[in-house]
Coordinates of C-alpha atoms in Angstrom, one line a residue:
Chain A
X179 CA 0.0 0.0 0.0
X180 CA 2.7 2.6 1.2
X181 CA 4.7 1.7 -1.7
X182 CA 1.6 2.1 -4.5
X183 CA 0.7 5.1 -2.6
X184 CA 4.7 6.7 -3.4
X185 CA 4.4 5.5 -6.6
X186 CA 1.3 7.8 -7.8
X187 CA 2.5 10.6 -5.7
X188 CA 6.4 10.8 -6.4
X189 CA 6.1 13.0 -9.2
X190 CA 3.8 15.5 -7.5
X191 CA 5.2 15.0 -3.8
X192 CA 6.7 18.8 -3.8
X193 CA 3.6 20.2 -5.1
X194 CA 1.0 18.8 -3.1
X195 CA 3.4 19.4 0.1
X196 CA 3.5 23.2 -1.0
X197 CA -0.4 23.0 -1.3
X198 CA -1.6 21.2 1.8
X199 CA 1.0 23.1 4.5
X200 CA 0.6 26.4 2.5
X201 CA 4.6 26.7 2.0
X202 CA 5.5 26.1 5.5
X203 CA 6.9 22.7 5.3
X204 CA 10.1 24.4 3.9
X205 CA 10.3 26.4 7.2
X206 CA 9.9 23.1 9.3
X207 CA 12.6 21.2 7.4
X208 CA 14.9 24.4 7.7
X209 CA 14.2 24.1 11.5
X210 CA 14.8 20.5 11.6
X211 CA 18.4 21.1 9.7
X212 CA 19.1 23.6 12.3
X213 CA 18.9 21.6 15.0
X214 CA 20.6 19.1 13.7
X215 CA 23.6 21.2 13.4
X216 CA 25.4 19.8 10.7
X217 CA 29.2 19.9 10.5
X218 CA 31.8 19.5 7.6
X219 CA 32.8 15.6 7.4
X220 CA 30.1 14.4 8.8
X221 CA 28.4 11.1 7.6
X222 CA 24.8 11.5 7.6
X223 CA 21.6 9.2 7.0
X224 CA 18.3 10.3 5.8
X225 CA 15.9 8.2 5.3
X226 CA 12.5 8.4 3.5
X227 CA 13.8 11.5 2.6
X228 CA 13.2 10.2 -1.3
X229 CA 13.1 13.7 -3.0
X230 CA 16.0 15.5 -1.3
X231 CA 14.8 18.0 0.9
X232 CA 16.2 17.4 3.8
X233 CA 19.6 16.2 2.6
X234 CA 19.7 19.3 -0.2
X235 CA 19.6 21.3 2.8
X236 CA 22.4 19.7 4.9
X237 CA 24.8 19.9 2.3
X238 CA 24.2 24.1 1.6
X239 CA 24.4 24.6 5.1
X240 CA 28.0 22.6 5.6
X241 CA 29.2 24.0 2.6
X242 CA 27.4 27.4 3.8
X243 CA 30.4 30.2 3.3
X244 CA 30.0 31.4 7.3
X245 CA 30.4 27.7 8.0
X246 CA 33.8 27.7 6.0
X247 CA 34.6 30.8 7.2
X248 CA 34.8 29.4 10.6
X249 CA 36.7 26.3 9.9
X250 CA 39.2 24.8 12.0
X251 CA 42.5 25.4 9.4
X252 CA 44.0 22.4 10.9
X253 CA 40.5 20.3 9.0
X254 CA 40.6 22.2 6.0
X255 CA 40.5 18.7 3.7
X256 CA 37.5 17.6 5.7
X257 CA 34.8 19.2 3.6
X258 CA 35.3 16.3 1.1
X259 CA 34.7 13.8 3.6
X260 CA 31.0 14.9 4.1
X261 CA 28.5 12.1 2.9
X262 CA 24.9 12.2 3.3
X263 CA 23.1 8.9 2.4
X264 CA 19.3 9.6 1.3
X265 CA 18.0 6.2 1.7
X266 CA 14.4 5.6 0.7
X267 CA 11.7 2.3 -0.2
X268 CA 10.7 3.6 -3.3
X269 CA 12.7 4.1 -6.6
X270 CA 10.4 6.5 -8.0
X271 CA 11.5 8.9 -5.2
X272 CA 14.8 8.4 -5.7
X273 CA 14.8 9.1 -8.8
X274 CA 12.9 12.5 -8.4
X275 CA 15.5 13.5 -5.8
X276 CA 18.5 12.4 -8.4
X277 CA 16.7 15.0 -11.0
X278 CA 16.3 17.5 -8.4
X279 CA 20.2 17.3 -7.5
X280 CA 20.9 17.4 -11.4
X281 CA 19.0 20.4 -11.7
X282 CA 20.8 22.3 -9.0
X283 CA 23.9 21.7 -10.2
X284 CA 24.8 18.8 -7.5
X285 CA 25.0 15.8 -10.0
X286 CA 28.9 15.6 -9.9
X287 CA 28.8 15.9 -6.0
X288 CA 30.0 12.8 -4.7
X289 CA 28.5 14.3 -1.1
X290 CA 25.1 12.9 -2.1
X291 CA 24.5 8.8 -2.4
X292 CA 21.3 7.8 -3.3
X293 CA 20.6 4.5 -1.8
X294 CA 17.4 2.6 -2.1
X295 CA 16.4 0.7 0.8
X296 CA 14.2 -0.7 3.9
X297 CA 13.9 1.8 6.8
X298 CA 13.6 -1.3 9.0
X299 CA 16.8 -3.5 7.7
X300 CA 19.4 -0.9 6.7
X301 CA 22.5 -2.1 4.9
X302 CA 24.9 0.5 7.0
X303 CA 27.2 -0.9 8.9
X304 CA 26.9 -0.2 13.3
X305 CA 27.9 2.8 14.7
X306 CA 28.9 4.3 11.3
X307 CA 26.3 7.7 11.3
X308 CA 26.9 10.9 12.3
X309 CA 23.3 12.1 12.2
X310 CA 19.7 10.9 11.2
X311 CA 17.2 12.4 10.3
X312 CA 14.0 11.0 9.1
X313 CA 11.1 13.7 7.7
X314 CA 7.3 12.6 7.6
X315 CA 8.2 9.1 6.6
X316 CA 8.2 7.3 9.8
X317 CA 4.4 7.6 9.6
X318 CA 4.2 5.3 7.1
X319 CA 6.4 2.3 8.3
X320 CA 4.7 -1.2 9.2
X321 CA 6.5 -1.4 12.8
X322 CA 8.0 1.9 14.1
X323 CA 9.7 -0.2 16.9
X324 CA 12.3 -1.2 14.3
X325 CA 12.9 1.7 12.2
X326 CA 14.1 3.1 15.8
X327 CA 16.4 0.9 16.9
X328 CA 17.6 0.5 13.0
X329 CA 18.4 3.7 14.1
X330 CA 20.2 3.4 17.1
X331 CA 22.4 0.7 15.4
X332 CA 23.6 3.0 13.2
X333 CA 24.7 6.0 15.0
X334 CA 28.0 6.5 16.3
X335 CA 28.3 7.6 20.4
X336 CA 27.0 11.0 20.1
X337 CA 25.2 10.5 17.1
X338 CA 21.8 12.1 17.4
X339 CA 18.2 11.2 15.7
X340 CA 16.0 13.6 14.8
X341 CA 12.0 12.8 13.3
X342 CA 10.1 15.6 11.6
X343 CA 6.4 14.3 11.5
X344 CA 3.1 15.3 11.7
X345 CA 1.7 14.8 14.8
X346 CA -0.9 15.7 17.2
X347 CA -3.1 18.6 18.1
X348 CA -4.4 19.6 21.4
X349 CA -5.8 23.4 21.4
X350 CA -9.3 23.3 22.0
X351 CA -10.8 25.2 18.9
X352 CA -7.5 24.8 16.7
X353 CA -7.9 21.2 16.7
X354 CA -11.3 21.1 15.0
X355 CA -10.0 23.9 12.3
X356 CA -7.3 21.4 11.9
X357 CA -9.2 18.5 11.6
X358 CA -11.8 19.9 9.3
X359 CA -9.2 21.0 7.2
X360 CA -7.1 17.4 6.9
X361 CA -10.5 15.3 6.1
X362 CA -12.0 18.2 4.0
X363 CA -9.9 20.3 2.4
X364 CA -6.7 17.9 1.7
X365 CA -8.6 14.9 -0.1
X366 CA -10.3 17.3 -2.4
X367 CA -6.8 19.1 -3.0
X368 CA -5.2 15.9 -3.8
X369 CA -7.7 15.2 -6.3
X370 CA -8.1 18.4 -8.4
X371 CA -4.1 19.0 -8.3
X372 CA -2.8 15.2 -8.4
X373 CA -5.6 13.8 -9.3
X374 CA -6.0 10.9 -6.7
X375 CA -8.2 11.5 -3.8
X376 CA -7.5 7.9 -2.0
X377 CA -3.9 8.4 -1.1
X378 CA -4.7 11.6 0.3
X379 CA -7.4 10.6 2.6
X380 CA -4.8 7.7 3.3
X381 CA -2.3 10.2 4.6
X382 CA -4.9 11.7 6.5
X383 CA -5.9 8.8 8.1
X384 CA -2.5 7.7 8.7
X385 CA -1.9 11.1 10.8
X386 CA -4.6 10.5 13.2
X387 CA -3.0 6.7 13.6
X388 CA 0.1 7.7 14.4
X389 CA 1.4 7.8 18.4
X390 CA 0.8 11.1 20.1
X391 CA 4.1 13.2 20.8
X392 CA 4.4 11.8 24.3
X393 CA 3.8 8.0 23.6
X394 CA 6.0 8.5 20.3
X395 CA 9.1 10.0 22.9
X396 CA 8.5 7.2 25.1
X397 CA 9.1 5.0 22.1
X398 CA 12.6 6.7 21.3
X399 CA 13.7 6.2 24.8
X400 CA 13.1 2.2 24.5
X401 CA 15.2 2.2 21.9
X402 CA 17.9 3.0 24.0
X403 CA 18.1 6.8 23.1
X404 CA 18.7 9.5 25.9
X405 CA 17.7 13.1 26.0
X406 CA 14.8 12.6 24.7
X407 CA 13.0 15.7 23.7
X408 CA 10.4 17.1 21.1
X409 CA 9.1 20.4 20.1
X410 CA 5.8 21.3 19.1
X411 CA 5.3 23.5 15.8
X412 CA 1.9 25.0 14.9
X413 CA 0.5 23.9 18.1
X414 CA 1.3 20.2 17.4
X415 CA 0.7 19.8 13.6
X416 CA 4.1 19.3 13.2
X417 CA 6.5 17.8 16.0
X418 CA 10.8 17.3 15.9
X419 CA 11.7 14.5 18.1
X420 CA 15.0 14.1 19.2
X421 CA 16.9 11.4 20.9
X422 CA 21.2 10.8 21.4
X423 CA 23.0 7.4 21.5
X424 CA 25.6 7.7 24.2
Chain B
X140 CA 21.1 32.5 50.6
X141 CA 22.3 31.0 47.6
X142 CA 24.6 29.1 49.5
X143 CA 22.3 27.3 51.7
X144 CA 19.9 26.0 48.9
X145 CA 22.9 24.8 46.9
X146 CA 23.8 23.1 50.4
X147 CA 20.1 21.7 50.9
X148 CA 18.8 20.5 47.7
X149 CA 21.9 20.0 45.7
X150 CA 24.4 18.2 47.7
X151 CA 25.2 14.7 46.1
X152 CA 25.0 11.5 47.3
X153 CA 28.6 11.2 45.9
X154 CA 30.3 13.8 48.4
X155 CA 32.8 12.2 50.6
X156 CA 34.5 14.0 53.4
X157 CA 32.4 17.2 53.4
X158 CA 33.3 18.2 50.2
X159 CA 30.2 20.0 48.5
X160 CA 30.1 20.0 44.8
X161 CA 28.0 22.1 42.6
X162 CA 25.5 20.9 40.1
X163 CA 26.7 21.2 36.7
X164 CA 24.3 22.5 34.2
X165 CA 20.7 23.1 36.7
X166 CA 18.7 22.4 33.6
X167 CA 16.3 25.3 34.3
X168 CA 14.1 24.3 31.9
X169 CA 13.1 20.6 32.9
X170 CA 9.9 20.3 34.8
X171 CA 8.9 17.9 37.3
X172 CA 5.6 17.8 36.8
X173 CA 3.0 14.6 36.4
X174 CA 2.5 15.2 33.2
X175 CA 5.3 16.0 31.1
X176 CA 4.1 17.4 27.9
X177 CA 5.3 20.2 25.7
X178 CA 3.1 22.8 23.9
X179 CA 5.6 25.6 23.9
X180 CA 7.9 26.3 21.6
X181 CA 10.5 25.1 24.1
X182 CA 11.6 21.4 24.1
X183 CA 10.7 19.7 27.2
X184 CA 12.8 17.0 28.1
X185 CA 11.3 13.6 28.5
X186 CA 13.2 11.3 31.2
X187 CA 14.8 8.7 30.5
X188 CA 13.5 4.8 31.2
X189 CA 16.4 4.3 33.6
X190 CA 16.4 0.3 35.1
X191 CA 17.7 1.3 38.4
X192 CA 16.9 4.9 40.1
X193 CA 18.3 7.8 38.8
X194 CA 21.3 8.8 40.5
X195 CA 20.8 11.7 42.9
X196 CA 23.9 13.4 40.9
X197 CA 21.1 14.8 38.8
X198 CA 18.8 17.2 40.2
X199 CA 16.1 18.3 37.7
X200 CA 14.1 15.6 37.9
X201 CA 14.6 13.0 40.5
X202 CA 11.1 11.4 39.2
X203 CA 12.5 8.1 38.0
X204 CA 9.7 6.4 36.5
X205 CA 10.6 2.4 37.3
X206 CA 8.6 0.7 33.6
X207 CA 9.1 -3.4 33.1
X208 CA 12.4 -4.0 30.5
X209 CA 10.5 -4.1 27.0
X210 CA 13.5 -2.9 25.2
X211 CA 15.0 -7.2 25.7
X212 CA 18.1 -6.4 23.7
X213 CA 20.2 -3.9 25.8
X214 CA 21.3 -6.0 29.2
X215 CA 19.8 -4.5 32.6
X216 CA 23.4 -3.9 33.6
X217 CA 25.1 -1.6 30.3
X218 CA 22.0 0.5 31.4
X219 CA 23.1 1.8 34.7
X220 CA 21.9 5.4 35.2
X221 CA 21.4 5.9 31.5
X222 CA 19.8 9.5 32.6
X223 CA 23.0 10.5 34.5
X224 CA 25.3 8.9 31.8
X225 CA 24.7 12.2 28.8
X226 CA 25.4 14.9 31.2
X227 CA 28.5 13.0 32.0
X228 CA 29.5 12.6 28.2
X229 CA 28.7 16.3 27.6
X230 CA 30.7 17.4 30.6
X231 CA 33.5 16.0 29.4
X232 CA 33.5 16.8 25.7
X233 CA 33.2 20.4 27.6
X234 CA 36.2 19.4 29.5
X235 CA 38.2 18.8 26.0
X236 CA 36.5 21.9 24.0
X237 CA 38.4 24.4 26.8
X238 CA 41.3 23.1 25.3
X239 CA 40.9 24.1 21.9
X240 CA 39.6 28.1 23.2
X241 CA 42.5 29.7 22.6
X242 CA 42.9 28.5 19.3
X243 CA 39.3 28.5 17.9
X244 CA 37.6 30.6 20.3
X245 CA 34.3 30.1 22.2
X246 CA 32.6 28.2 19.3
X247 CA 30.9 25.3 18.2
X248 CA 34.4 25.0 16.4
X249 CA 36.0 24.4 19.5
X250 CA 33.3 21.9 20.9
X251 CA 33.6 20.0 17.8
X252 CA 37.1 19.6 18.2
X253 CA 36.8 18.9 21.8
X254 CA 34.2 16.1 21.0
X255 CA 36.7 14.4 18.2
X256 CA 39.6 14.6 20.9
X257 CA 37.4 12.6 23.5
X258 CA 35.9 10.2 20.5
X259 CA 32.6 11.1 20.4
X260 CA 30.5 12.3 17.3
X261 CA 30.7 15.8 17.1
X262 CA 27.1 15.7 16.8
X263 CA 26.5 15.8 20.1
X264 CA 27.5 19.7 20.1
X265 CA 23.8 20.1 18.7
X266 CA 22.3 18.6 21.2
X267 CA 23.7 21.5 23.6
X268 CA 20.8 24.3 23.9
X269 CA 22.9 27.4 23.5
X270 CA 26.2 25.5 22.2
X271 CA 28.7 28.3 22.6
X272 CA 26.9 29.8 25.6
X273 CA 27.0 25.9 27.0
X274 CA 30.8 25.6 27.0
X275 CA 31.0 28.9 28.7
X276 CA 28.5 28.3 31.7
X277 CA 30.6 25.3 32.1
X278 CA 33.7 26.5 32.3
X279 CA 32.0 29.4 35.0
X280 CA 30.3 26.8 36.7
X281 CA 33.8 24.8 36.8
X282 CA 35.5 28.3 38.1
X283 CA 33.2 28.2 40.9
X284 CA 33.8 24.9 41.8
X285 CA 37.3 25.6 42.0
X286 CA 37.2 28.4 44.0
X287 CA 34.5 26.7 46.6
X288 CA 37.4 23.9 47.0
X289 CA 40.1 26.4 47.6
X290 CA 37.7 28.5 50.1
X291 CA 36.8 24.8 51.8
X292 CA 40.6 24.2 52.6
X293 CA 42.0 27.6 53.2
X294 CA 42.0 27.6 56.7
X295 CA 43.7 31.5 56.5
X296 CA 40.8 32.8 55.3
X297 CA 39.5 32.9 58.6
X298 CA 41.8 35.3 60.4
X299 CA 41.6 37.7 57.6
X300 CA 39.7 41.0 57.9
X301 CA 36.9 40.8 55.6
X302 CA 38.3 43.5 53.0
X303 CA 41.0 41.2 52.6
X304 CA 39.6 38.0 52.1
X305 CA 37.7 39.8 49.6
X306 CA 40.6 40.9 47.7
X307 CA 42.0 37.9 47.6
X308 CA 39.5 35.4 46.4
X309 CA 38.1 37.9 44.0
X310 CA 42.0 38.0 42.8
X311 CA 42.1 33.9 42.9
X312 CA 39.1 33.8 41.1
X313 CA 39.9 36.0 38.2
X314 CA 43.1 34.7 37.8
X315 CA 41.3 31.4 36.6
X316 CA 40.5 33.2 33.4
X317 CA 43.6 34.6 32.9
X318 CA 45.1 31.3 30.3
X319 CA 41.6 32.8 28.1
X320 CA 42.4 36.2 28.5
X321 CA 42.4 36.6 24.7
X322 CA 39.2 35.1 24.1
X323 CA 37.4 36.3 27.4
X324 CA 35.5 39.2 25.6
X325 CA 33.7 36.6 23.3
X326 CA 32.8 35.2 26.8
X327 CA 31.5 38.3 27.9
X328 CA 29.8 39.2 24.6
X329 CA 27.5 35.5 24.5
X330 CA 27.5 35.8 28.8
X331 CA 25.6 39.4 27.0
X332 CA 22.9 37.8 24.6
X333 CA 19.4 37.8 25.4
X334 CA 19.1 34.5 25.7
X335 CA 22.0 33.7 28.1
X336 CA 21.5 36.5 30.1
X337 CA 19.4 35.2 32.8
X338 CA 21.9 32.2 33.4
X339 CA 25.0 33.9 33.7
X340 CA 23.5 36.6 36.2
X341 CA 22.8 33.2 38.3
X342 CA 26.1 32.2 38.3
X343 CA 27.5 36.0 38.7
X344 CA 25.0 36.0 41.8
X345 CA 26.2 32.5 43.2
X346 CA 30.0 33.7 42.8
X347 CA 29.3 36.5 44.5
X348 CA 27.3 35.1 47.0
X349 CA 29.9 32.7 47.8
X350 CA 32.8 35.0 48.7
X351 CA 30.6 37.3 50.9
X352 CA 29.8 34.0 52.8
X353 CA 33.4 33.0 52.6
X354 CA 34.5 36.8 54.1
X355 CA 31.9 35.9 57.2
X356 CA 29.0 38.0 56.0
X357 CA 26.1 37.0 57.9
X358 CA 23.5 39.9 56.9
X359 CA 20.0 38.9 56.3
X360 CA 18.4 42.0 55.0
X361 CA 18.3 44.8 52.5
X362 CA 22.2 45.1 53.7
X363 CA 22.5 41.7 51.8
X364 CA 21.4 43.1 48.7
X365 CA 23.1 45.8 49.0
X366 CA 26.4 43.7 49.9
X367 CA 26.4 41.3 46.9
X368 CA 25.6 44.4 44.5
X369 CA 29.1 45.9 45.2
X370 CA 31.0 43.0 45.2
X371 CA 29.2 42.8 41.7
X372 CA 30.2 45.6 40.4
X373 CA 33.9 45.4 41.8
X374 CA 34.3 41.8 40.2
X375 CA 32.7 42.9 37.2
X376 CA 34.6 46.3 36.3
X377 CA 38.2 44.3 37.3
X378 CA 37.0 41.8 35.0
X379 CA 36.6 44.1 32.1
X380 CA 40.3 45.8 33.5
X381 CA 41.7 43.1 32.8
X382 CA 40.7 42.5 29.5
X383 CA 43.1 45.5 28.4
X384 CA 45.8 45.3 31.0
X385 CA 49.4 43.9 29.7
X386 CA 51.2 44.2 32.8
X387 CA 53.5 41.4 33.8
X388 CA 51.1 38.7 35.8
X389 CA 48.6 41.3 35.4
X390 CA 50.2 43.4 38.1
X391 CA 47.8 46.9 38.0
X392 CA 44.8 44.3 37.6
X393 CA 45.4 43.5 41.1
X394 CA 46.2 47.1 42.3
X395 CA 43.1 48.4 40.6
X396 CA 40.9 45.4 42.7
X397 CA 42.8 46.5 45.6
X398 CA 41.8 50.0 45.7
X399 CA 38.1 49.1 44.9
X400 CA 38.0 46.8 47.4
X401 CA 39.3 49.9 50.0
X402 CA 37.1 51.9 48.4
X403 CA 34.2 50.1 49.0
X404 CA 35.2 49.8 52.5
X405 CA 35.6 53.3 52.9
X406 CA 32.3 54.4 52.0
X407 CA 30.7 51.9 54.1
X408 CA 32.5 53.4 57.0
X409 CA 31.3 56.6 55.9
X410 CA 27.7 55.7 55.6
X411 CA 27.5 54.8 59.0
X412 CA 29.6 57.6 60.4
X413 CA 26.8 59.7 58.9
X414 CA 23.9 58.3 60.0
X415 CA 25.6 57.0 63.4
X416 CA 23.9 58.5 66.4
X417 CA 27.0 60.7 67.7
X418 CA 26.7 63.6 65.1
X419 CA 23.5 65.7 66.2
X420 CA 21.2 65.8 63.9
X421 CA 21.0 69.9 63.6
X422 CA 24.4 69.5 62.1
X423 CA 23.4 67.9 58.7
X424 CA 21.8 71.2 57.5

């Protein structure tokens, strides 16, 4: 189902995310990539992150001139070192994201590795991530219990985890705006713009399923993470997790 | 004031011989309360599923929340005091990033490099709140430590007059920062920002607090206030002397403390002369 539902929406992914969070979705991945903090040499992991956001933005912010700027002069060779590994289910993603990175002039980077692959059976090795991140895809996994402690194999000591997601809303009269605008609005959106109402009102429902911000923190701490903390954006629509492997 | 509380509800289990060590990094933000949840902007912290009770060395939340091993894979006993076991790693990547300060400043640069040199991802510098302003409430809080030890065994400070015992643990204290000289006025400038502000007043107010106590201060009233704001200001204006003195071992530093320190004194004395009893009162006007 999840992969049928990537399939139809791949091409129109950016679109329809510009549509449904009215733009802001670029702010919330720019926030994510903020906290994250990246650095220059750092190996990095996103996964589900098909199309590129997420890892587009690491890479401009380590190669960001400030950032260089700053550099330790004894580290100068590091920069090349940097590798962010966008791993994701579905080919037709990938393959969006590899255009994407064409088009801004990123083909030739060797920074960028487009890997296809399971969120819950990664091929990295232990302990060999710097950082991973993981944007509005861990909605849609069959057992979240994995994809997290997939996740904690793969970090390094000190390695953080961070989970952008949509998540859940508590404000008395937001929340019904909110809900009357995801079983409303969204379905009909998907179906004038990308023409298929039924995966919309899958990722709808698919929200609504998904653990509340406490219950999904309590998760991350099970899988062995510490300081585990999330922060609320629009009132809950949108929530950053984050956990460390020590 | 400040003293006592430190003394009451931070004193660790891990104290032996009467020696009192502070807290390191009172995570202001972390609320005890029942139910835990975050709908600020501000990231609440969630506690940690620790097997045994959390260690007392923590003080924020001592609500260790006992749940049934689910997680099967990790052995009860690699999960000692998992909670405690962060703030421990952070501390000491601090530890290392002082090391690099001189070079690369009071910057994430620096904590980077002091995470590589101790062998942990340099990631973990974004999981510090303020990063830069992190590594420098450390290295305060590790200042004060320092100078609560040498106040603890300096049995000479006793039979000092307090003016004296002033001068010279304000002197002992600032010559901690002298090896960062160079870089001290980035300290002061992130100590400055908004959003640090409020943090290193605390610790300006603990130090401060400290040394009165130390000099055998034992007001309780607005004299108190009063007491603690002077000191302020003396500490903080030789502070900023320093920054531009080049004398040898910072030689007129210590002059100019000294002649605060008397000056201070001197206007106390003539306070009270002028509000003592034994001038009559027609005389004022």
């Amino acid at each position: 189902m999840v992969g049928k539902v990537f399939s139809n929406v791949a091409s129109n992914y950016d679109l329809m995310n510009d549509f449904m969070s009215g733009g802001l979705h670029r702010l919330w991945k720019d926030r994510l990539v903020s906290k994250l903090s990246p650095f220059p040499g750092m190996k990095h992991l996103d996964v589900a992150g098909g199309t590129g956001d997420v890892a587009f933005r690491i890479l401009e912010s380590v190669n960001s001139i400030k950032r260089r700027a700053l550099q330790d002069p004894l580290n100068d060779d590091l920069q090349e070192e940097t590798r962010i590994y966008v791993c994701d289910i579905n080919p037709n993603m990938l393959d969006v994201g590899k255009n994407r990175a064409l088009e801004k002039g990123l083909g030739e980077d060797k920074s960028l590795v487009w890997v296809q692959g399971d969120a819950e059976a990664l091929s990295f090795e232990d302990n060999s991530m710097d950082g991973y991140t993981i944007a509005f895809g861990i909605r849609n996994v069959t057992h979240i219990e994995k994809v997290l402690s997939e996740a904690y194999r793969v970090l390094k000591r000190g390695g953080r985890f961070l989970c952008l997601e949509l998540s859940h809303v508590d404000i008395p009269v937001f929340k019904e705006l909110y809900d009357f605008y995801s079983f409303s609005v969204i379905p009909r959106l998907g179906e004038i713009v990308a023409g298929d109402r039924e995966s919309y009102q899958y990722l709808v429902e698919s929200i609504r399923r998904f653990p509340p911000q406490e219950k999904f923190a309590s998760m991350i701490a099970d899988a062995g993470f510490q300081k585990v903390e999330y922060e609320n954006l629009v009132g809950g629509v949108v929530a950053i997790h984050s956990g460390l492997k020590i | 004031m400040y003293r006592t509380v430190v003394n009451r509800i931070l004193l660790t289990k891990n104290t032996g011989g009467g020696r009192r060590c502070l807290l390191r990094f009172p995570d202001l933000r972390t609320a005890v309360s029942s139910s835990r949840f975050s709908t600020t902007t501000e990231p609440q912290t969630f506690p940690n599923r620790p097997l045994n009770p959390a260690d007392s060395s923590t003080s924020s939340s001592s609500t260790s929340f006992q749940t049934s091993s689910a997680a099967g894979d990790i052995p009860r006993q690699e999960r000692k005091n998992p909670r405690a076991e962060y703030q421990g790693e952070q501390a000491r990547v601090l530890q290392a990033s002082l090391r690099h300060v001189l070079r690369l400043g009071w910057s994430e640069e620096a904590m980077i490099a002091g995470a590589k040199e101790v062998g942990i991802s340099p990631s973990i510098v974004g999981s510090f709140p303020r990063k830069e302003a992190a590594l420098v409430e450390f290295f305060m809080d590790d200042c004060l430590q320092r100078l609560i030890d040498r106040i603890d065994s300096g049995e000479e400070l006793q039979d000092l007059i307090p003016s004296q015992c002033i001068y010279k643990l304000v002197r002992f204290r600032l010559e901690m920062q002298a090896p960062y000289i160079s870089k001290w006025p980035q300290a002061l400038s992130i100590q400055a920002h908004p959003l640090n502000v409020s943090t290193s007043f605390k610790q300006r107010a603990m130090l401060v607090d400290e040394i009165w106590h130390a000099a055998g201060d034992e007001a309780s009233d607005l004299d108190w206030y009063v007491k603690r704001t002077v000191l302020g200001g003396i500490y903080s204006t030789t502070e900023i002397y320093m920054l531009t003195d080049s004398s040898p071992e910072f030689r007129d530093t210590w002059l100019f403390l000294d002649n605060r320190v008397k000056d201070a004194f001197d206007l106390k004395k003539t306070i009270q002369e002028v509000f003592s009893p034994s001038i009559p009162f027609p005389l004022f006007f």
